[in-house]
CSV table of C-alpha atoms in Angstrom, one decimal:
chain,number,residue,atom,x,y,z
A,117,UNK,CA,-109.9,167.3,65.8
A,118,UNK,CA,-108.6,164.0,66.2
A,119,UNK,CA,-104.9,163.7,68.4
A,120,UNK,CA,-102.2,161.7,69.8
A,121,UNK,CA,-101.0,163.3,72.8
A,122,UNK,CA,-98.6,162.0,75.2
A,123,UNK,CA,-99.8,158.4,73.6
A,124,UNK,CA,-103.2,158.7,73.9
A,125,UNK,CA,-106.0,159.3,71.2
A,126,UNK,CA,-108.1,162.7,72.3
A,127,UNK,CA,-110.6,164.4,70.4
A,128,UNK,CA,-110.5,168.1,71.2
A,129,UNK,CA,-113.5,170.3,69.3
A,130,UNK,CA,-112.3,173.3,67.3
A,131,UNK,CA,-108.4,173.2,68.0
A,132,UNK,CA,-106.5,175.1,65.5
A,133,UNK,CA,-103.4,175.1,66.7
A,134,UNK,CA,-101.0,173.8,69.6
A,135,UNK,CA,-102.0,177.2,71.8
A,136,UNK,CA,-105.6,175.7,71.9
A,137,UNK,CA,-104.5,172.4,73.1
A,138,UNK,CA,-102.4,174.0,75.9
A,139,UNK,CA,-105.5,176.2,77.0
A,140,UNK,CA,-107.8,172.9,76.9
A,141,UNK,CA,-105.2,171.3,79.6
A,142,UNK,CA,-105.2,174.5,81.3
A,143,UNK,CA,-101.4,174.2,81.0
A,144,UNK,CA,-101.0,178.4,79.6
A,145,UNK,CA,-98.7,178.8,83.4
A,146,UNK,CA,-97.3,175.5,83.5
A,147,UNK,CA,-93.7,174.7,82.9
A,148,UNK,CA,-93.7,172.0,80.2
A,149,UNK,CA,-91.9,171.4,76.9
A,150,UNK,CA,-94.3,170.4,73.5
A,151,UNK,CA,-92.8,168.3,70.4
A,152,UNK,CA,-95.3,168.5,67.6
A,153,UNK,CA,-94.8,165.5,65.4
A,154,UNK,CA,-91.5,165.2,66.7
A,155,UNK,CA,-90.1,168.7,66.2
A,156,UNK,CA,-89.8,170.9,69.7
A,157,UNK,CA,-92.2,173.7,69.2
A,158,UNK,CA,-90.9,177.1,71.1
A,159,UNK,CA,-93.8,178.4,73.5
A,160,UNK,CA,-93.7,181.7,71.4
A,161,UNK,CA,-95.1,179.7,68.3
A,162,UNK,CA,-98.1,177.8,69.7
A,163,UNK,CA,-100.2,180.1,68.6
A,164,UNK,CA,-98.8,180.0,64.9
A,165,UNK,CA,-98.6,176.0,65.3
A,166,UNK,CA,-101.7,174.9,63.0
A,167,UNK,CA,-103.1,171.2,63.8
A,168,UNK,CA,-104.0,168.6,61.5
A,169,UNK,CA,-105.9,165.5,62.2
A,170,UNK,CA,-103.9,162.5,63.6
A,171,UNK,CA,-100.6,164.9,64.5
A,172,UNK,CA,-98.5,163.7,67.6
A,173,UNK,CA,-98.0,165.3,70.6
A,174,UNK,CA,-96.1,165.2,73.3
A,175,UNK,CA,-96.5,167.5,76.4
A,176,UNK,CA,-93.4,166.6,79.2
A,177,UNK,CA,-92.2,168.5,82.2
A,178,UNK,CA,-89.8,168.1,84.8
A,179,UNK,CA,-90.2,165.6,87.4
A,180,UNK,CA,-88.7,164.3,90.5
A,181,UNK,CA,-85.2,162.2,89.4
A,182,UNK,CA,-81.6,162.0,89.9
A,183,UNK,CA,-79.7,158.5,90.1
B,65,UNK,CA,-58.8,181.8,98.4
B,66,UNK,CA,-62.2,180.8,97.6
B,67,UNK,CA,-62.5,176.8,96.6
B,68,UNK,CA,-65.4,176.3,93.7
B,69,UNK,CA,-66.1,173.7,91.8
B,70,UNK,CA,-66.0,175.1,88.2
B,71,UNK,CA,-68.3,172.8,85.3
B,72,UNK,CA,-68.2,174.7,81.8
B,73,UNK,CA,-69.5,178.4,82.0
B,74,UNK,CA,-70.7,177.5,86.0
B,75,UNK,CA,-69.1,177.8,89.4
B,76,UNK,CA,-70.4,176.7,92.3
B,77,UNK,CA,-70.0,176.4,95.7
B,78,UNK,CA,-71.0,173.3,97.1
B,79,UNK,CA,-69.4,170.4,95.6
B,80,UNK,CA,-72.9,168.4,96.5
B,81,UNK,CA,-75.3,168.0,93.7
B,82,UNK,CA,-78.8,166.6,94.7
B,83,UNK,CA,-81.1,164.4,92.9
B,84,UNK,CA,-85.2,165.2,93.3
B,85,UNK,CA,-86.3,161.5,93.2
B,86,UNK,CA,-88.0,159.3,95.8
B,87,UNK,CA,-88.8,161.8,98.4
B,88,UNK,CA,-91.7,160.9,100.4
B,89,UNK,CA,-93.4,164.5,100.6
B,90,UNK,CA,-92.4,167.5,99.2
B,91,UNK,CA,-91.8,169.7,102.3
B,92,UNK,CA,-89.2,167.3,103.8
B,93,UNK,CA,-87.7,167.5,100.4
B,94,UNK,CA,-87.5,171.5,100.6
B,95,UNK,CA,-86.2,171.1,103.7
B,96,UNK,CA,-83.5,168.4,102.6
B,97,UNK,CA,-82.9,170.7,99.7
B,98,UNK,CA,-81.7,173.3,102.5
B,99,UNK,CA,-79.9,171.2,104.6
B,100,UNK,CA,-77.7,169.8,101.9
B,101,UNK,CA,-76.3,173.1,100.8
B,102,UNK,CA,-77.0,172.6,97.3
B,103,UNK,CA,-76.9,174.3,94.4
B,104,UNK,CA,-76.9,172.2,91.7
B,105,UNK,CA,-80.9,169.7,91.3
B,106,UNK,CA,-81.2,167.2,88.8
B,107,UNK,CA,-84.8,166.6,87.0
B,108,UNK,CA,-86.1,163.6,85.1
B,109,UNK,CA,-88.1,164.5,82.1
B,110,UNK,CA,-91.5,162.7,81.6
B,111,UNK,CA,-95.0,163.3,79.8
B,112,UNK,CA,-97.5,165.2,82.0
B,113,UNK,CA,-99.9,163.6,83.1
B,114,UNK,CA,-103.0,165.5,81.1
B,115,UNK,CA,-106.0,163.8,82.6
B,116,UNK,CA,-104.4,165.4,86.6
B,117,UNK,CA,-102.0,167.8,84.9
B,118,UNK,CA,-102.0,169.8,88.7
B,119,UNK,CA,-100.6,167.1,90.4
B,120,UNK,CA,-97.9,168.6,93.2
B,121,UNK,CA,-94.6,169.1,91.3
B,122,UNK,CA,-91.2,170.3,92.9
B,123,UNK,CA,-89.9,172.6,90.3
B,124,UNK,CA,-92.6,174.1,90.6
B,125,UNK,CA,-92.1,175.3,94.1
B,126,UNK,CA,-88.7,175.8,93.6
B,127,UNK,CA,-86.7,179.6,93.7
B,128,UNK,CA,-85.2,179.1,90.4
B,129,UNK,CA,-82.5,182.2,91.1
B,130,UNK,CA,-81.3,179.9,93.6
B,131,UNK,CA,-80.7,176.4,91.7
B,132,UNK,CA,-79.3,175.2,89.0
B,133,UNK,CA,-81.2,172.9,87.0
B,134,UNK,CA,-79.2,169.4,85.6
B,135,UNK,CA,-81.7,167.4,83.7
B,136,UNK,CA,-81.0,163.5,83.2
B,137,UNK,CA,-82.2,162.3,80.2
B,138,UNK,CA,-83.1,158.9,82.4
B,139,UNK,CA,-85.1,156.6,80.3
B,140,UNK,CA,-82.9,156.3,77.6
B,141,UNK,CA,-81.4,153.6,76.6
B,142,UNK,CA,-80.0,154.6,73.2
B,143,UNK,CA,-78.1,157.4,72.1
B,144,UNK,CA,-80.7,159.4,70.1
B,145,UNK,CA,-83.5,159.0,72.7
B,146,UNK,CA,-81.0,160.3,74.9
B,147,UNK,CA,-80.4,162.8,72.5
B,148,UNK,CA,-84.3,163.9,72.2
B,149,UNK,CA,-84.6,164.2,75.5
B,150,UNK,CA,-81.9,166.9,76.3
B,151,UNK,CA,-83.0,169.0,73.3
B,152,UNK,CA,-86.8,169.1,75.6
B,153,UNK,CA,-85.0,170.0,78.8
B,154,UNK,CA,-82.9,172.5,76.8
B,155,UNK,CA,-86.4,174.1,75.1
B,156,UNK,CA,-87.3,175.0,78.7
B,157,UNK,CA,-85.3,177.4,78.9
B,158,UNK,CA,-84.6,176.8,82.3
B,159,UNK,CA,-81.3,175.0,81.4
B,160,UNK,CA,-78.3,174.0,79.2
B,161,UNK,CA,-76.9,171.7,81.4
B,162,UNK,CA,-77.7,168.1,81.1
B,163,UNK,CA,-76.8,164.6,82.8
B,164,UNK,CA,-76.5,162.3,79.9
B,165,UNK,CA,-77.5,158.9,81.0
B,166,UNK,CA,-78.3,155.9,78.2
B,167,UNK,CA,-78.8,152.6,80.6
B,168,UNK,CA,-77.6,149.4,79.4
B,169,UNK,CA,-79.2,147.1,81.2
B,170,UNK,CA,-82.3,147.1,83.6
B,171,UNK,CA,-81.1,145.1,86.3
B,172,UNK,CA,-78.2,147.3,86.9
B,173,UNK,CA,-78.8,150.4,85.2
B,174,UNK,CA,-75.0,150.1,84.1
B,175,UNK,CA,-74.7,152.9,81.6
B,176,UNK,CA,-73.9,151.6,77.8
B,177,UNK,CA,-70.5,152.7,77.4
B,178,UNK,CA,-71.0,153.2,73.4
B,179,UNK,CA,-74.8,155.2,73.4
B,180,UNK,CA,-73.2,157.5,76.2
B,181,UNK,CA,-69.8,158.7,74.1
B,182,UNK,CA,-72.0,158.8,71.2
B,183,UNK,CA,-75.0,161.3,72.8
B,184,UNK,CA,-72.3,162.8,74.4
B,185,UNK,CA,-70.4,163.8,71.3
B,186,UNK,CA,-73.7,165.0,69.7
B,187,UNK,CA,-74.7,166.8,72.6
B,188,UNK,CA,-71.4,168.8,73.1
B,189,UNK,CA,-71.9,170.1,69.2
B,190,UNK,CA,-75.1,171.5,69.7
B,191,UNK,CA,-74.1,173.3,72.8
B,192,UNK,CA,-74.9,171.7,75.7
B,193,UNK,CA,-72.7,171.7,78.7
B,194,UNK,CA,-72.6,167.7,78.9
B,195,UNK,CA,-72.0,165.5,82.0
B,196,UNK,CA,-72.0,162.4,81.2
B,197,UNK,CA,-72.8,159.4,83.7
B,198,UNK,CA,-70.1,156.2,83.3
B,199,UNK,CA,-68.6,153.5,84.3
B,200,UNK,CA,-65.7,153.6,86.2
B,201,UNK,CA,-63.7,153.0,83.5
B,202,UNK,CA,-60.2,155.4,83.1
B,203,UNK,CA,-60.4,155.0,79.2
B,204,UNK,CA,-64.1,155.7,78.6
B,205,UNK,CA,-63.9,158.5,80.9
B,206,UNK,CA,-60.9,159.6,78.5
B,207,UNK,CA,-63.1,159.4,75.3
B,208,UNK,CA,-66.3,161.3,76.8
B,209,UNK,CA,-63.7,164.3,78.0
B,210,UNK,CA,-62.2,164.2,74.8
B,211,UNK,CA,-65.4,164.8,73.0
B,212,UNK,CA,-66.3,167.8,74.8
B,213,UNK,CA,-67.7,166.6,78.2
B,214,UNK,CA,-68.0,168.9,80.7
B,215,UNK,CA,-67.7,166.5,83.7
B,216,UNK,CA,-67.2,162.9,84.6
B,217,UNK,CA,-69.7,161.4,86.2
B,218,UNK,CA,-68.6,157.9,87.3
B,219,UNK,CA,-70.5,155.8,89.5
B,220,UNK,CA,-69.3,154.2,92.6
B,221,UNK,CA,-71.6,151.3,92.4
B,222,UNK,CA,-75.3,150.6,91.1
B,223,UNK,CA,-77.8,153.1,91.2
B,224,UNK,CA,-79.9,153.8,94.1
B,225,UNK,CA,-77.4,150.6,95.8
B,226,UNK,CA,-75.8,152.2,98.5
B,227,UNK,CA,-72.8,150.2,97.9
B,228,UNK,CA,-70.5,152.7,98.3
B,229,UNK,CA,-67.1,153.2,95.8
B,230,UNK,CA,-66.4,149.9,94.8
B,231,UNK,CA,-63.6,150.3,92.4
B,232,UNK,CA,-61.7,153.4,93.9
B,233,UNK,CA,-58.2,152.2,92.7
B,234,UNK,CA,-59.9,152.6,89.1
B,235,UNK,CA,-61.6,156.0,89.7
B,236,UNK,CA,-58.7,157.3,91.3
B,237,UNK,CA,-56.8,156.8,87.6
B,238,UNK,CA,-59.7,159.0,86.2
B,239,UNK,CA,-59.5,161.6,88.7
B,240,UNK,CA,-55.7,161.6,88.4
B,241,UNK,CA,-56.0,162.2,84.7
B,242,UNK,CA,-59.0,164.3,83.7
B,243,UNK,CA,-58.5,167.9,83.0
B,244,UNK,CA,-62.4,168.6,83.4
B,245,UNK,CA,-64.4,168.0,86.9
B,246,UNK,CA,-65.0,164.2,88.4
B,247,UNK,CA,-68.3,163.5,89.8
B,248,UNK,CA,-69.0,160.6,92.1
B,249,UNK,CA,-72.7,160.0,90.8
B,250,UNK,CA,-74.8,157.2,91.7
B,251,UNK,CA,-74.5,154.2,94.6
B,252,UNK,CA,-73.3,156.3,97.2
B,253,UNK,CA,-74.9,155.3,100.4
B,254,UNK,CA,-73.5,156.7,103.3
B,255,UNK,CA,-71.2,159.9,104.5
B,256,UNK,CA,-68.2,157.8,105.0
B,257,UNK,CA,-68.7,156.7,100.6
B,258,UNK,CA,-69.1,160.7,100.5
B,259,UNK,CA,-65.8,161.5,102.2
B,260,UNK,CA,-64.0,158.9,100.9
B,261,UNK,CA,-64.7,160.1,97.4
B,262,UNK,CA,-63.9,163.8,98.2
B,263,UNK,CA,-60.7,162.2,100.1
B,264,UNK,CA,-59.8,160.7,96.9
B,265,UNK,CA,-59.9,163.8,95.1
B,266,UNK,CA,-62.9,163.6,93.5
B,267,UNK,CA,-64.8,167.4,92.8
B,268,UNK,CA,-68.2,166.4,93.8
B,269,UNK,CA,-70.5,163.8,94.6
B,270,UNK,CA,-74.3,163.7,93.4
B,271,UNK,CA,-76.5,162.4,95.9
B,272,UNK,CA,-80.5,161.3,95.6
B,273,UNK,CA,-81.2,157.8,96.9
B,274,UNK,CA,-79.0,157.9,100.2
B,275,UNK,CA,-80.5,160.6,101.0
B,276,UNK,CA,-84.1,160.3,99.9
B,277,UNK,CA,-84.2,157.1,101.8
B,278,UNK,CA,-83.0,158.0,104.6
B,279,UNK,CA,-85.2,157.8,107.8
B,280,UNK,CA,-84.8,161.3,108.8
B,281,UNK,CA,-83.6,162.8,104.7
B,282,UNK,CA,-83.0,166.0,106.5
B,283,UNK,CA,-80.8,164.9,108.5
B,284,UNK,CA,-78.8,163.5,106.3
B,285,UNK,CA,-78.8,165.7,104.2
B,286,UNK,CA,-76.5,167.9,106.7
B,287,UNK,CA,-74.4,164.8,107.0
B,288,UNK,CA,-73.8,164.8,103.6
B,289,UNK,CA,-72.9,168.3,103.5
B,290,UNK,CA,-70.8,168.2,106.6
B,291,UNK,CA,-68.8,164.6,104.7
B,292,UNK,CA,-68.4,167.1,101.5
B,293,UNK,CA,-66.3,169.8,103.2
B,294,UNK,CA,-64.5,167.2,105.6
B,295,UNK,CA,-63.6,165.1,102.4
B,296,UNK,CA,-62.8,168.1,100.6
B,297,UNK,CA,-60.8,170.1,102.9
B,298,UNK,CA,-58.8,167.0,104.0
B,299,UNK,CA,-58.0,166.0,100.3
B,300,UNK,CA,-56.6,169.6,100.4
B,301,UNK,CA,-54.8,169.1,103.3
B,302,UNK,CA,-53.5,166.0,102.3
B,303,UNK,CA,-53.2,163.3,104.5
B,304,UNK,CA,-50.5,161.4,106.4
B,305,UNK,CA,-48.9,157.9,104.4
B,306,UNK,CA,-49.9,154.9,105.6
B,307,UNK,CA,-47.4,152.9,107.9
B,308,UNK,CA,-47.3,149.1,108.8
B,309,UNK,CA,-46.2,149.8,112.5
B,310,UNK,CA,-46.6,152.1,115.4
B,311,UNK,CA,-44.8,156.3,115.1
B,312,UNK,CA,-44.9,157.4,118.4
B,313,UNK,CA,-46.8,161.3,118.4
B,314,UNK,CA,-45.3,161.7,122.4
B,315,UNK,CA,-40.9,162.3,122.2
B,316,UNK,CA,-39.4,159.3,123.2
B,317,UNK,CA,-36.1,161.3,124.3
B,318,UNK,CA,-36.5,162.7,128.5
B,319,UNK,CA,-38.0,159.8,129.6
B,320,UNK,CA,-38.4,159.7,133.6
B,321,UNK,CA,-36.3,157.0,135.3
């Protein structure tokens, strides 16, 4: 499966859905936030999340910031 | 008679909010986090890096009973990416709070008066509890309240500057008038620019650079605390006018002759 994540084209075998791209990271106990093609996808439904080829994602978490 | 600083459904007692950025190491953060007395951190959010997605992050140490989390949606520099970015922090879960911030210009991250009241106003209708970074403008500062802000966060000078307040007799009008919490944010640089602004009246101040960069951040992170209650207990306490000449403190009556 062919996918834009955080920018960058990735081919990741056999994804399904958003919960296999988060296991591939090894991100299942990280706190991070996921918009597939542009809509926020709650944690609950990255299992239920199917993939298609080409679909943008973005994986983002909180870092280090203030003014 | 307790004295909290009160922002939409949250009270609080420190009136010192603490950015995360630009510290060197992440134990002499914790231990600045400490020293400051804070309970309010704000967060930038960015992509993860997923090629070294276990790089050392500071949330992720964090007790998260113990903090609340203020997002900045940093980076923006429209209303709608501003916009995209709180509804992430907010899908956390973690938070509802959020620092709008929509920079203007690069060279000194002036906010853009017109993206802020605009993400601000959308922000405030889908729920979030807004604070909105400004200018130090009395009239803007009158629109974002007026839309549903939460706090005022004017700056006292650039980011990350140190310059210190440079237009208090213009903050001073917004603190006079604004029914909702005013938040010294950005280009403080010292605990003098802290006490001055609690002096002033101001509710809190929100501190990163001045302290990050300090040489010893823990340190100075006590300061800051210590200028926070001595600004904000002499504000209360209200201080003496201002006189051209000398009032003698000793009587002048009984003098030997």
């Amino acid at each position: 499966m062919n996918l834009l994540i955080n920018g960058q084209e990735r081919v990741i075998e056999n994804a399904k859905t958003l919960a296999d791209v988060v296991s591939h990271f090894g991100l299942s106990e990280r706190i991070i936030v996921i918009e597939h093609n542009l809509n926020i996808v709650a944690r609950e439904l990255y299992a239920e999340t199917p993939l298609t080829e080409g679909d943008k994602i973005e994986i983002v978490h909180f870092v280090g910031g203030g003014c | 008679m307790t004295d909290t600083l009160k922002i939409g459904n949250y009270e609080f007692k420190s009136r010192l909010l603490l950015g995360t950025g630009k510290f060197s190491d992440l134990d002499v953060q914790q231990q600045a986090v400490d020293a400051s007395g804070t309970e309010v951190l704000t967060f930038a959010i960015r992509r993860l890096n997923i090629d070294n997605p276990d790089n050392p992050n500071f949330l992720e140490r964090l007790d998260l009973k113990s903090f609340t989390l203020l997002p900045n949606t940093a980076g923006a520099q429209t209303a709608e990416e501003a916009v995209r970015i709180a509804r992430l922090a907010k899908a956390s879960g973690l938070c509802d709070m959020i620092k709008v911030e929509v920079i203007g210009d690069m060279r000194t991250l002036m906010p853009d008066p017109i993206g802020t009241l605009k993400a601000t106003e959308i922000l405030v209708k889908e729920g979030f509890t807004v604070l909105p970074y400004t200018t130090d403008d009395p009239l803007l500062a009158r629109h974002l309240w007026e839309a549903g802000a939460a706090a005022i966060m004017p700056l006292a000078s650039p980011i990350g500057s140190g310059l210190g307040i440079l237009n208090p007799h213009y903050i001073s009008f917004i603190i006079e008038e604004s029914p909702v919490p005013v938040i010294i944010d950005a280009g403080i640089g010292s605990p003098k620019d802290v006490a001055e602004a609690m002096e002033m009246g101001a509710d809190g101040v929100l501190l990163n650079t001045a302290v990050a960069g300090a040489k010893d951040p823990v340190l100075m992170a006590e300061a800051m605390k210590l200028a926070v209650e001595a600004g904000r207990k002499g504000f209360l306490a209200g201080r003496i006018q201002k006189k051209r000449y000398a009032n003698a403190s000793s009587p002048m009556e009984m003098m030997i002759e």
